[in-house]
């Protein structure tokens, strides 16, 4: 058998992972001062080695072979880093639970009202099976396919596929168009979160006041939640049309200018943000209203008696206690900006002018469906997946800490 | 608690009677009303304007007339008959209803299986379901599409369209939480009476869960009605397309703009069903999420 030449040998990759893992666990041990040093180092090294091989070994360490370009090696190290992030977090969590004497696994469920009888497991399997089967076949297997195809040269309609290692990813590193698509997605989320969430919080705070007609106001304010992005895009296409649009009509009367909203940069991007904000604000108001009702009135009253001003009550009590809702909304708004704006952009600007309103999801559609490139589009989908996972983890971690802060 | 402190938080209609006339004319917390009315005007205006345009002809649109036009029935005819929106609405209604009903039934059953039985590894099953929350359908779009079209024995394209969407981590989570808040005495009593788990589900759990079911049905119906990208790539036959697809077909040549009346008529009829569902089930929806002010 021919010896494969590596520019970075798999053993070195594994050792680097083990060293980093041991270092991280040593740091945790020093920080917490709980548990045995030797066991920390050992488990740290093992989980580090596991993390370094997790994403690279299934591909045969192909990105570290001698004939690969430097971008592929970089992608290889990114894969090592992602694997490490996953395994080090899981194992450190488990190990320190063990050190603290906590349960490693969730408690075997002891529901008080559970049905007794011999066929409990069978019965449970029967009622759970529709959900589980659909999830396996239409979520887990496509997820696996997405991972697999992202390392392939594959096209719709072409029966032959070829393994091309991480080329689909390494080409992204120099794909300037894709960078601007990703940037637009992030900028869009930022704009939506900033505008739609702060306005929604203001409106929800007003709705939460003891005023007449609050229920009517609420109904009139949250209904855009029911409107589809396609419809939102269509309406804003009418409002923002250069000649036909009512917005330009008003601008013309007031200032004597017309803005080519949908056909110039950056006006087109701003138009997309405006339409998206209108589309999601009802949802945000809905959840902020729900959140404000969870805040105990007596807490605000006693703060009021102690002489706290309205702003102080908001900044010191209401806003911190709302943080679980805020983080939830950040996640849902980001997911809206990344994925659901597709339909809105599809009718409002068609991605134009000159691809300036192509979001990363729009790019997946263009690459995968219009250009039939399965490999490249699944690689782009995986980037989106990583972003969703990243945001969810950040939300979960920060959210947990802040909830504990407000837990009384 | 002092009287003045509590009155800041409790609305008391009789309080106004001892006030001077100008205080009675200007509502309490006028700033809240001002902000809310501004918000209502801004948020409602686009839809109101769409309704107005849906009755107008193109010259009327370009002249920015703020009166209802004369083309209401013509536009309605153009959209429903010529542009086939009636058919698309029926298609979307079938799809959205199947998704809403299917997702709810599957979620209720899964919730039952996750709460009312005792077996090892239950948390693994729950984790298996809940972790799919981080895998949005759009991320899986290409692979799912490939998987669905590679199977050619689908009885109907709509089965291929709806089946992958039927499992719902959100729904399972909501029903699991809901069932866990039910008093255990309920199922103890049901077991004493010799009820099977499914009898318990239909006779006890479901009658106690209508608000949750209603809330979930609203979300799922909207989710199904607003489907666009998945039908766009999956359905080859244009007559089977969904209402959102029909809506986007009305917006072709947006900047040229020779069809604003029919386009806004499309907006109105595409938005009516979800808004009606939302308004009718609003009470369930709010209660399902514990959003009513007086709880």
XYZ file of C-alpha atoms in Angstrom:
703
model
C 0.000 0.000 0.000
C 1.257 3.414 -0.935
C 2.298 5.706 1.872
C 0.292 8.972 1.842
C 2.387 12.089 2.182
C 1.034 14.660 4.658
C 2.037 18.259 5.125
C 0.677 17.955 8.652
C 0.681 14.375 9.871
C -2.539 13.081 11.533
C -0.543 12.163 14.622
C 0.570 15.779 14.957
C -3.043 16.962 14.574
C -4.165 14.550 17.284
C -1.319 15.572 19.572
C -2.103 19.266 19.111
C -5.706 18.506 20.050
C -4.611 16.514 23.100
C -2.275 19.286 24.241
C -4.915 21.969 23.830
C -7.467 19.806 25.637
C -5.109 19.114 28.535
C -4.244 22.821 28.712
C -7.882 23.867 28.761
C -8.785 21.345 31.449
C -5.743 22.384 33.513
C -7.005 25.955 33.267
C -10.486 24.882 34.359
C -9.032 22.884 37.246
C -7.029 25.931 38.356
C -10.085 28.147 38.017
C -12.527 25.921 39.893
C -10.069 24.277 42.350
C -12.331 21.221 42.268
C -11.335 17.649 41.458
C -8.163 15.755 40.727
C -5.464 17.405 38.604
C -4.324 14.164 37.023
C -7.813 13.084 36.018
C -8.470 16.560 34.579
C -5.317 16.380 32.472
C -6.041 12.836 31.317
C -9.680 13.470 30.336
C -8.652 16.815 28.829
C -6.044 15.158 26.624
C -8.447 12.405 25.571
C -11.287 14.783 24.739
C -8.834 17.089 22.927
C -7.548 14.235 20.798
C -11.139 13.179 20.131
C -12.120 16.715 19.150
C -9.182 17.057 16.765
C -10.086 13.839 14.987
C -13.872 14.215 15.128
C -14.268 16.138 11.866
C -10.930 15.365 10.214
C -10.680 11.565 10.539
C -14.000 10.842 8.731
C -12.487 12.642 5.725
C -9.259 10.641 6.016
C -7.287 13.752 7.065
C -7.429 14.636 3.366
C -7.029 18.369 4.012
C -3.630 17.776 5.578
C -2.263 15.793 2.643
C 0.779 17.179 0.870
C -1.010 17.913 -2.398
C -3.594 20.216 -0.778
C -3.426 23.999 -0.946
C -2.800 26.162 2.085
C -6.498 27.167 2.185
C -7.431 23.501 2.604
C -5.022 23.187 5.500
C -6.580 26.278 7.059
C -10.047 24.732 6.682
C -8.601 21.596 8.270
C -7.494 23.556 11.325
C -10.907 25.253 11.486
C -12.444 21.767 11.497
C -10.084 20.814 14.338
C -11.122 23.939 16.248
C -14.837 23.191 15.782
C -14.358 19.605 16.918
C -12.446 20.810 19.965
C -15.137 23.348 20.848
C -17.698 20.557 20.827
C -15.836 17.827 22.712
C -14.080 20.064 25.238
C -17.366 21.671 26.243
C -19.214 18.391 26.583
C -16.470 16.553 28.455
C -15.573 19.431 30.769
C -19.230 19.809 31.637
C -19.553 16.106 32.425
C -16.238 15.890 34.310
C -16.940 18.820 36.592
C -20.392 17.506 37.291
C -18.680 14.298 38.368
C -16.153 16.225 40.485
C -18.955 18.116 42.201
C -20.856 14.909 42.807
C -23.755 15.887 40.569
C -25.605 13.464 38.352
C -23.900 12.924 35.002
C -27.070 12.226 33.092
C -30.542 13.670 33.574
C -32.539 11.852 36.186
C -34.376 8.790 34.930
C -37.809 10.281 34.631
C -40.146 9.526 37.478
C -43.357 11.115 36.363
C -45.899 10.792 39.154
C -48.830 10.244 36.825
C -47.200 7.662 34.548
C -49.280 4.742 33.395
C -48.438 1.419 34.956
C -48.457 -1.770 33.011
C -46.302 -4.137 31.058
C -46.694 -2.435 27.713
C -45.536 1.029 28.797
C -42.448 1.100 26.587
C -44.275 -0.334 23.575
C -47.142 2.084 24.012
C -44.739 5.032 24.327
C -42.846 3.921 21.239
C -46.093 3.648 19.310
C -47.216 7.204 20.104
C -43.723 8.633 19.621
C -42.919 6.769 16.418
C -44.612 9.147 13.905
C -42.545 12.067 15.171
C -39.350 10.047 15.461
C -39.640 8.459 12.016
C -40.319 11.787 10.288
C -37.422 13.366 12.161
C -35.025 10.568 11.214
C -35.999 10.480 7.581
C -36.562 14.176 6.876
C -34.280 15.918 9.359
C -31.435 13.671 10.531
C -30.730 11.954 7.210
C -30.790 15.248 5.247
C -28.468 16.681 7.891
C -26.122 13.772 7.309
C -26.490 14.233 3.517
C -25.666 17.921 3.886
C -22.462 17.033 5.740
C -21.565 14.404 3.149
C -22.355 16.381 -0.010
C -20.433 19.396 1.239
C -17.242 17.387 0.533
C -18.398 16.291 -2.913
C -18.466 17.623 -6.405
C -22.108 16.823 -7.129
C -24.793 18.277 -9.362
C -28.516 17.745 -9.751
C -29.104 15.641 -12.846
C -25.555 14.309 -12.928
C -25.304 10.753 -11.590
C -21.563 10.861 -10.923
C -20.163 12.470 -7.800
C -16.558 12.899 -6.768
C -15.003 13.381 -3.338
C -13.125 16.690 -3.347
C -12.196 16.958 0.331
C -12.854 20.454 1.731
C -12.503 22.343 -1.567
C -16.105 23.571 -1.334
C -15.165 25.276 1.930
C -11.664 26.450 1.049
C -12.976 28.143 -2.091
C -15.348 30.136 0.121
C -12.345 31.713 1.817
C -11.482 33.605 -1.366
C -15.077 33.992 -2.657
C -15.603 37.737 -2.196
C -19.219 37.560 -3.389
C -20.045 35.004 -0.742
C -18.396 37.142 1.911
C -20.634 40.063 0.989
C -23.694 37.754 1.079
C -22.769 36.660 4.593
C -22.051 40.233 5.588
C -25.465 41.312 4.317
C -27.163 38.563 6.310
C -25.421 39.699 9.474
C -26.065 43.373 8.759
C -29.718 42.588 8.109
C -30.021 40.707 11.407
C -28.312 43.551 13.183
C -30.650 46.131 11.648
C -33.735 44.048 12.362
C -32.705 43.285 15.945
C -31.795 46.892 16.642
C -34.888 48.537 15.141
C -37.627 45.923 15.438
C -36.750 44.871 18.971
C -36.253 48.301 20.509
C -39.459 49.632 18.940
C -41.305 46.502 20.019
C -40.060 46.922 23.587
C -41.203 50.532 23.632
C -44.628 49.604 22.253
C -45.000 46.618 24.576
C -44.124 48.790 27.596
C -46.886 51.175 26.591
C -49.296 48.246 26.117
C -48.431 47.034 29.582
C -49.621 50.278 31.161
C -53.072 50.269 32.694
C -54.795 52.081 29.837
C -58.170 51.758 28.187
C -58.297 49.721 25.000
C -55.034 47.879 25.584
C -56.434 44.678 24.103
C -57.621 46.501 20.998
C -54.255 48.183 20.571
C -52.533 44.860 20.954
C -54.666 43.209 18.287
C -54.033 46.112 15.921
C -50.294 45.929 16.548
C -49.379 42.269 16.401
C -51.254 41.212 13.255
C -48.264 41.647 10.847
C -47.040 38.473 12.540
C -49.600 36.607 10.400
C -48.391 38.186 7.139
C -46.003 36.237 4.919
C -42.640 37.681 3.821
C -43.862 37.478 0.214
C -46.795 39.763 1.020
C -44.587 42.108 3.049
C -42.226 42.340 0.084
C -45.098 42.992 -2.323
C -46.570 45.793 -0.220
C -43.203 47.475 0.235
C -42.602 47.129 -3.488
C -45.669 49.297 -3.926
C -44.789 51.765 -1.173
C -41.175 52.199 -2.250
C -41.556 52.233 -6.051
C -39.567 55.088 -7.586
C -42.436 56.647 -9.563
C -45.464 54.819 -8.203
C -44.512 54.704 -4.531
C -46.302 56.772 -1.916
C -43.039 57.230 0.027
C -41.361 58.967 -2.876
C -44.522 60.985 -3.447
C -44.244 62.329 0.108
C -40.493 62.917 -0.222
C -41.120 64.732 -3.492
C -43.730 67.018 -1.911
C -41.594 67.758 1.145
C -38.046 67.886 -0.211
C -38.404 67.720 -3.981
C -36.340 64.530 -4.258
C -37.088 60.942 -5.154
C -35.071 58.024 -3.848
C -34.661 55.016 -6.179
C -35.411 52.726 -3.233
C -35.299 49.356 -4.941
C -32.721 49.895 -7.652
C -29.802 51.647 -5.975
C -27.236 50.814 -3.310
C -27.566 51.161 -0.327
C -31.242 52.171 -0.640
C -32.174 48.620 -1.686
C -30.627 47.152 1.450
C -32.396 49.766 3.581
C -35.685 48.885 1.864
C -35.178 45.225 2.741
C -34.515 46.159 6.385
C -37.635 48.366 6.525
C -39.884 45.682 5.061
C -38.408 43.049 7.397
C -38.849 45.260 10.441
C -42.511 45.767 9.545
C -42.901 42.026 9.073
C -41.388 40.902 12.410
C -42.357 43.707 14.747
C -45.718 42.120 15.610
C -44.001 38.949 16.722
C -41.605 40.941 18.896
C -44.424 42.956 20.446
C -46.274 39.712 21.165
C -43.392 38.194 23.081
C -42.355 41.364 24.861
C -45.971 41.782 26.005
C -45.865 38.241 27.335
C -42.538 38.946 28.982
C -43.702 42.123 30.684
C -46.581 40.233 32.273
C -44.180 37.860 33.966
C -42.626 40.740 35.890
C -44.112 40.884 39.373
C -46.008 44.123 39.931
C -45.149 44.274 43.630
C -41.453 44.431 42.804
C -42.040 47.510 40.669
C -44.339 48.995 43.291
C -41.836 48.605 46.102
C -39.119 50.113 43.900
C -41.490 52.964 43.230
C -42.078 53.476 46.943
C -38.321 53.495 47.460
C -38.200 56.427 45.077
C -36.946 54.760 41.906
C -37.825 56.776 38.801
C -39.627 55.210 35.869
C -36.368 54.967 33.947
C -34.570 53.387 36.927
C -37.359 50.832 37.338
C -37.055 49.971 33.655
C -33.261 49.797 33.551
C -32.728 48.037 36.886
C -35.757 45.748 37.135
C -37.802 45.389 33.974
C -35.058 45.070 31.380
C -32.890 42.562 33.327
C -35.954 40.437 34.090
C -36.917 40.531 30.422
C -33.551 39.199 29.297
C -34.755 35.625 28.627
C -37.320 37.102 26.236
C -34.725 39.421 24.726
C -32.358 36.553 24.022
C -35.160 34.431 22.628
C -36.134 37.282 20.317
C -32.519 37.861 19.251
C -32.366 34.238 18.130
C -35.731 34.241 16.342
C -35.038 37.614 14.703
C -31.646 36.417 13.507
C -33.215 33.265 12.088
C -35.858 35.428 10.413
C -33.139 37.661 8.929
C -31.080 34.732 7.711
C -33.825 32.509 6.318
C -37.321 34.003 6.150
C -36.257 37.176 4.343
C -35.758 34.998 1.266
C -39.346 35.427 0.076
C -39.355 39.122 0.892
C -36.192 39.741 -1.139
C -37.453 37.439 -3.871
C -40.312 39.838 -4.636
C -38.862 43.142 -3.454
C -35.473 43.322 -5.182
C -34.832 39.844 -6.661
C -31.458 40.059 -4.966
C -30.543 43.122 -6.983
C -29.307 45.632 -7.870
C -26.149 43.726 -8.905
C -26.651 41.037 -6.256
C -26.452 43.659 -3.501
C -29.407 42.131 -1.622
C -28.324 38.500 -1.937
C -28.413 37.071 1.559
C -26.500 33.899 2.367
C -29.763 31.914 2.072
C -30.493 33.498 -1.303
C -27.040 32.348 -2.376
C -27.857 28.780 -1.300
C -30.963 28.896 -3.506
C -29.077 30.337 -6.482
C -26.149 27.922 -6.160
C -28.105 24.809 -5.312
C -31.366 25.121 -7.220
C -30.674 27.496 -10.113
C -27.069 26.392 -10.742
C -27.674 22.781 -9.567
C -24.404 22.701 -7.622
C -25.203 20.382 -4.710
C -21.708 20.308 -3.235
C -21.164 24.031 -3.066
C -24.704 24.823 -1.857
C -24.640 22.217 0.917
C -21.300 23.656 2.049
C -22.968 27.076 2.154
C -25.892 25.541 4.062
C -23.457 24.175 6.624
C -22.059 27.652 7.206
C -25.615 28.786 7.938
C -26.060 25.792 10.241
C -22.906 26.736 12.165
C -24.195 30.285 12.548
C -27.550 29.047 13.893
C -25.797 26.699 16.314
C -23.431 29.460 17.417
C -26.218 31.934 18.086
C -28.279 29.321 19.902
C -25.370 28.368 22.154
C -24.578 31.990 22.950
C -28.244 32.614 23.698
C -28.455 29.554 25.898
C -25.320 30.385 27.878
C -25.903 34.101 28.323
C -29.627 33.507 28.843
C -28.983 30.966 31.577
C -26.640 33.281 33.438
C -29.041 36.193 33.239
C -32.021 34.073 34.251
C -30.156 33.004 37.358
C -29.438 36.643 38.042
C -33.143 37.388 37.967
C -34.142 34.191 39.733
C -35.765 34.997 43.015
C -48.706 49.850 50.658
C -49.642 53.475 50.263
C -52.635 54.537 48.221
C -50.614 56.707 45.858
C -48.140 53.969 45.051
C -50.773 51.397 44.164
C -52.741 53.831 42.019
C -49.776 54.102 39.714
C -50.362 50.539 38.673
C -54.088 49.993 38.987
C -56.484 51.564 36.576
C -59.331 53.141 38.467
C -62.083 54.687 36.314
C -63.673 56.465 39.298
C -60.461 58.345 39.972
C -61.250 60.730 37.126
C -64.509 61.982 38.659
C -62.771 64.157 41.209
C -60.452 65.678 38.639
C -60.776 68.991 36.856
C -62.405 68.982 33.452
C -59.171 69.168 31.419
C -57.786 66.138 33.225
C -60.925 64.234 32.350
C -60.738 65.189 28.666
C -57.098 64.218 28.295
C -56.845 60.514 29.070
C -54.567 59.280 31.779
C -51.207 58.276 30.385
C -51.831 60.257 27.224
C -48.238 59.612 26.146
C -48.923 55.861 26.042
C -51.969 56.480 23.859
C -49.944 58.808 21.662
C -47.166 56.275 21.114
C -49.603 53.425 20.593
C -51.761 55.355 18.139
C -48.649 56.384 16.190
C -47.505 52.767 16.147
C -50.946 51.537 15.035
C -51.042 54.114 12.227
C -47.555 53.231 10.963
C -48.033 49.487 11.261
C -51.514 49.479 9.741
C -50.833 51.972 6.975
C -49.115 49.611 4.484
C -52.020 47.164 4.610
C -54.606 49.935 4.494
C -52.854 51.422 1.485
C -52.732 48.008 -0.191
C -56.485 47.712 0.340
C -56.978 51.116 -1.270
C -54.782 50.309 -4.266
C -56.527 46.983 -4.767
C -59.591 48.953 -5.929
C -57.693 51.233 -8.293
C -56.535 51.237 -11.886
C -52.943 51.950 -12.760
C -53.393 55.650 -13.672
C -55.121 56.135 -10.322
C -52.133 54.519 -8.575
C -49.660 56.848 -10.265
C -51.813 59.888 -9.449
C -51.743 58.854 -5.761
C -55.485 59.139 -5.282
C -56.588 58.550 -1.713
C -60.094 57.515 -2.623
C -61.316 54.016 -3.496
C -61.073 53.383 -7.218
C -63.511 51.737 -9.565
C -61.593 48.601 -10.403
C -62.330 46.427 -7.366
C -64.280 43.724 -9.193
C -62.075 43.860 -12.293
C -58.974 43.405 -10.169
C -60.626 40.632 -8.196
C -61.586 38.880 -11.436
C -58.073 39.323 -12.884
C -56.456 37.857 -9.798
C -58.859 35.052 -8.975
C -59.650 33.845 -12.513
C -56.986 35.003 -14.965
C -54.056 34.597 -12.581
C -55.524 31.446 -11.021
C -55.299 32.677 -7.437
C -58.543 30.924 -6.496
C -56.907 27.624 -7.296
C -53.703 28.555 -5.487
C -55.670 29.542 -2.382
C -57.456 26.216 -2.346
C -54.108 24.436 -2.733
C -52.571 26.394 0.121
C -55.622 25.832 2.277
C -55.324 22.063 1.817
C -51.596 22.157 2.535
C -51.808 24.483 5.542
C -54.677 22.538 7.083
C -52.885 19.201 6.600
C -49.745 20.611 8.171
C -51.602 22.177 11.103
C -53.679 19.095 11.866
C -50.852 16.628 11.241
C -48.338 18.515 13.335
C -50.779 18.940 16.203
C -51.793 15.268 16.273
C -48.176 14.102 16.138
C -47.113 16.583 18.801
C -49.938 15.627 21.167
C -49.098 11.939 20.783
C -45.389 12.556 21.311
C -46.167 14.686 24.357
C -48.208 11.806 25.756
C -45.333 9.412 25.138
C -42.849 11.720 26.830
C -44.870 12.396 29.969
C -47.233 9.541 30.813
C -44.957 6.519 30.478
C -42.021 5.278 32.469
C -39.099 3.845 30.548
C -35.313 4.149 30.587
C -33.648 6.726 28.366
C -36.641 9.042 28.121
C -34.356 12.077 28.159
C -32.522 10.674 25.112
C -35.790 10.558 23.182
C -36.627 14.086 24.291
C -33.132 15.320 23.398
C -33.392 13.605 20.017
C -36.549 15.575 19.266
C -35.540 18.894 20.785
C -32.090 19.124 19.186
C -33.732 19.380 15.762
C -34.663 22.934 16.781
C -31.152 23.962 15.703
C -31.629 22.395 12.254
C -33.980 24.763 10.434
C -35.573 23.347 7.300
C -33.835 25.951 5.164
C -30.424 24.618 6.188
C -31.478 21.165 5.005
C -33.270 22.459 1.905
C -30.895 21.140 -0.767
C -30.332 17.724 0.807
C -34.026 17.333 1.629
C -34.992 18.275 -1.912
C -32.562 15.717 -3.313
C -33.871 13.045 -0.968
C -37.525 13.796 -1.723
C -37.174 13.886 -5.526
C -35.048 10.750 -5.589
C -38.106 8.830 -4.370
C -40.601 8.691 -7.224
C -43.512 6.761 -5.730
C -45.149 9.650 -3.884
C -48.922 9.167 -4.169
C -49.367 12.919 -4.676
C -46.873 15.824 -4.810
C -48.534 17.268 -1.701
C -47.575 14.192 0.306
C -43.956 14.862 -0.646
C -44.476 18.499 0.257
C -46.154 18.129 3.655
C -44.766 14.895 5.117
C -41.242 16.279 5.747
C -42.800 19.229 7.587
C -45.016 17.211 9.930
C -42.662 16.639 12.853
C -42.433 19.624 15.153
C -39.912 20.001 17.943
C -41.727 23.156 19.078
C -45.056 21.347 19.230
C -43.634 18.381 21.139
C -41.933 20.730 23.576
C -45.086 22.778 24.161
C -47.291 19.725 24.794
C -44.694 18.068 27.005
C -44.499 21.191 29.175
C -48.279 21.504 29.175
C -48.859 17.871 30.184
C -46.243 18.122 32.909
C -48.197 20.937 34.558
C -51.310 18.744 34.755
C -51.984 17.336 38.225
C -50.899 13.672 38.433
C -54.196 12.837 40.183
C -55.874 13.038 36.784
C -54.063 10.063 35.348
C -54.171 8.196 38.680
C -57.936 8.539 38.659
C -58.135 7.546 35.011
C -56.064 4.439 35.726
C -58.284 3.507 38.678
C -61.216 3.719 36.299
C -59.361 1.377 33.970
C -58.826 3.873 31.154
C -56.179 3.156 28.563
C -53.618 5.894 27.809
C -55.405 6.789 24.581
C -58.778 6.988 26.326
C -57.145 9.208 28.939
C -55.753 11.355 26.111
C -59.092 11.808 24.366
C -61.368 12.052 27.406
C -59.172 14.053 29.791
C -56.042 15.587 28.298
C -57.397 16.990 25.051
C -60.474 18.631 26.622
C -58.068 20.344 29.049
C -55.689 21.434 26.282
C -57.847 23.338 23.817
C -56.025 26.608 24.397
C -52.648 25.037 23.745
C -53.996 23.156 20.738
C -55.578 26.345 19.408
C -52.370 28.323 19.857
C -50.316 25.659 18.131
C -52.839 25.307 15.303
C -52.618 29.052 14.614
C -48.826 28.906 14.426
C -48.824 25.786 12.286
C -51.521 27.056 9.938
C -49.601 30.287 9.408
C -46.432 28.254 8.893
C -48.161 26.143 6.235
C -49.950 29.048 4.552
C -46.730 31.066 4.341
C -44.674 28.252 2.789
C -42.938 29.551 -0.303
C -39.386 28.334 -0.960
C -40.089 24.626 -0.450
C -43.123 24.524 -2.805
C -41.265 26.805 -5.234
C -38.521 24.264 -5.796
C -40.524 21.075 -5.271
C -43.724 21.519 -7.284
C -43.258 21.147 -11.031
C -46.942 21.501 -12.022
C -47.950 25.177 -11.891
C -51.581 24.321 -11.176
C -50.482 22.730 -7.911
C -48.564 25.792 -6.754
C -49.326 27.582 -3.488
C -50.792 31.002 -2.823
C -47.437 32.574 -1.961
C -46.114 31.443 -5.322
C -49.173 32.950 -7.015
C -48.588 36.148 -5.078
C -44.990 36.460 -6.253
C -46.091 35.784 -9.832
C -48.301 38.889 -9.547
C -45.292 41.019 -8.645
C -43.292 40.349 -11.785
C -42.128 43.614 -13.387
C -42.417 45.400 -10.077
C -40.495 48.507 -11.104
C -42.268 48.740 -14.461
C -45.431 48.533 -12.457
C -48.285 47.970 -14.846
C -50.246 45.788 -12.466
C -50.421 47.392 -9.028
C -54.173 46.977 -8.625
C -54.205 43.206 -9.155
C -50.974 42.906 -7.193
C -52.510 44.539 -4.118
C -55.693 42.539 -4.619
C -53.377 39.543 -4.391
C -51.901 40.933 -1.183
C -55.364 41.301 0.337
C -56.670 37.856 -0.555
C -53.372 36.173 0.367
C -53.440 37.850 3.776
C -57.132 37.418 4.577
C -57.165 33.726 5.603
C -54.204 33.917 8.005
C -55.561 37.130 9.508
C -59.020 35.644 9.952
C -57.538 32.548 11.595
C -55.399 34.754 13.773
C -58.318 36.956 14.842
C -60.750 34.095 15.481
C -58.275 32.055 17.481
C -56.642 35.079 19.070
C -58.133 34.303 22.460
C -56.823 30.715 22.410
C -53.541 31.973 21.048
C -53.065 34.478 23.839
C -54.168 32.008 26.503
C -51.966 29.289 25.067
C -49.066 31.629 25.634
C -50.539 33.039 28.848
C -50.704 36.478 27.339
C -53.979 37.751 28.708
C -53.607 40.719 30.961
C -55.838 39.436 33.703
C -54.485 36.114 34.795
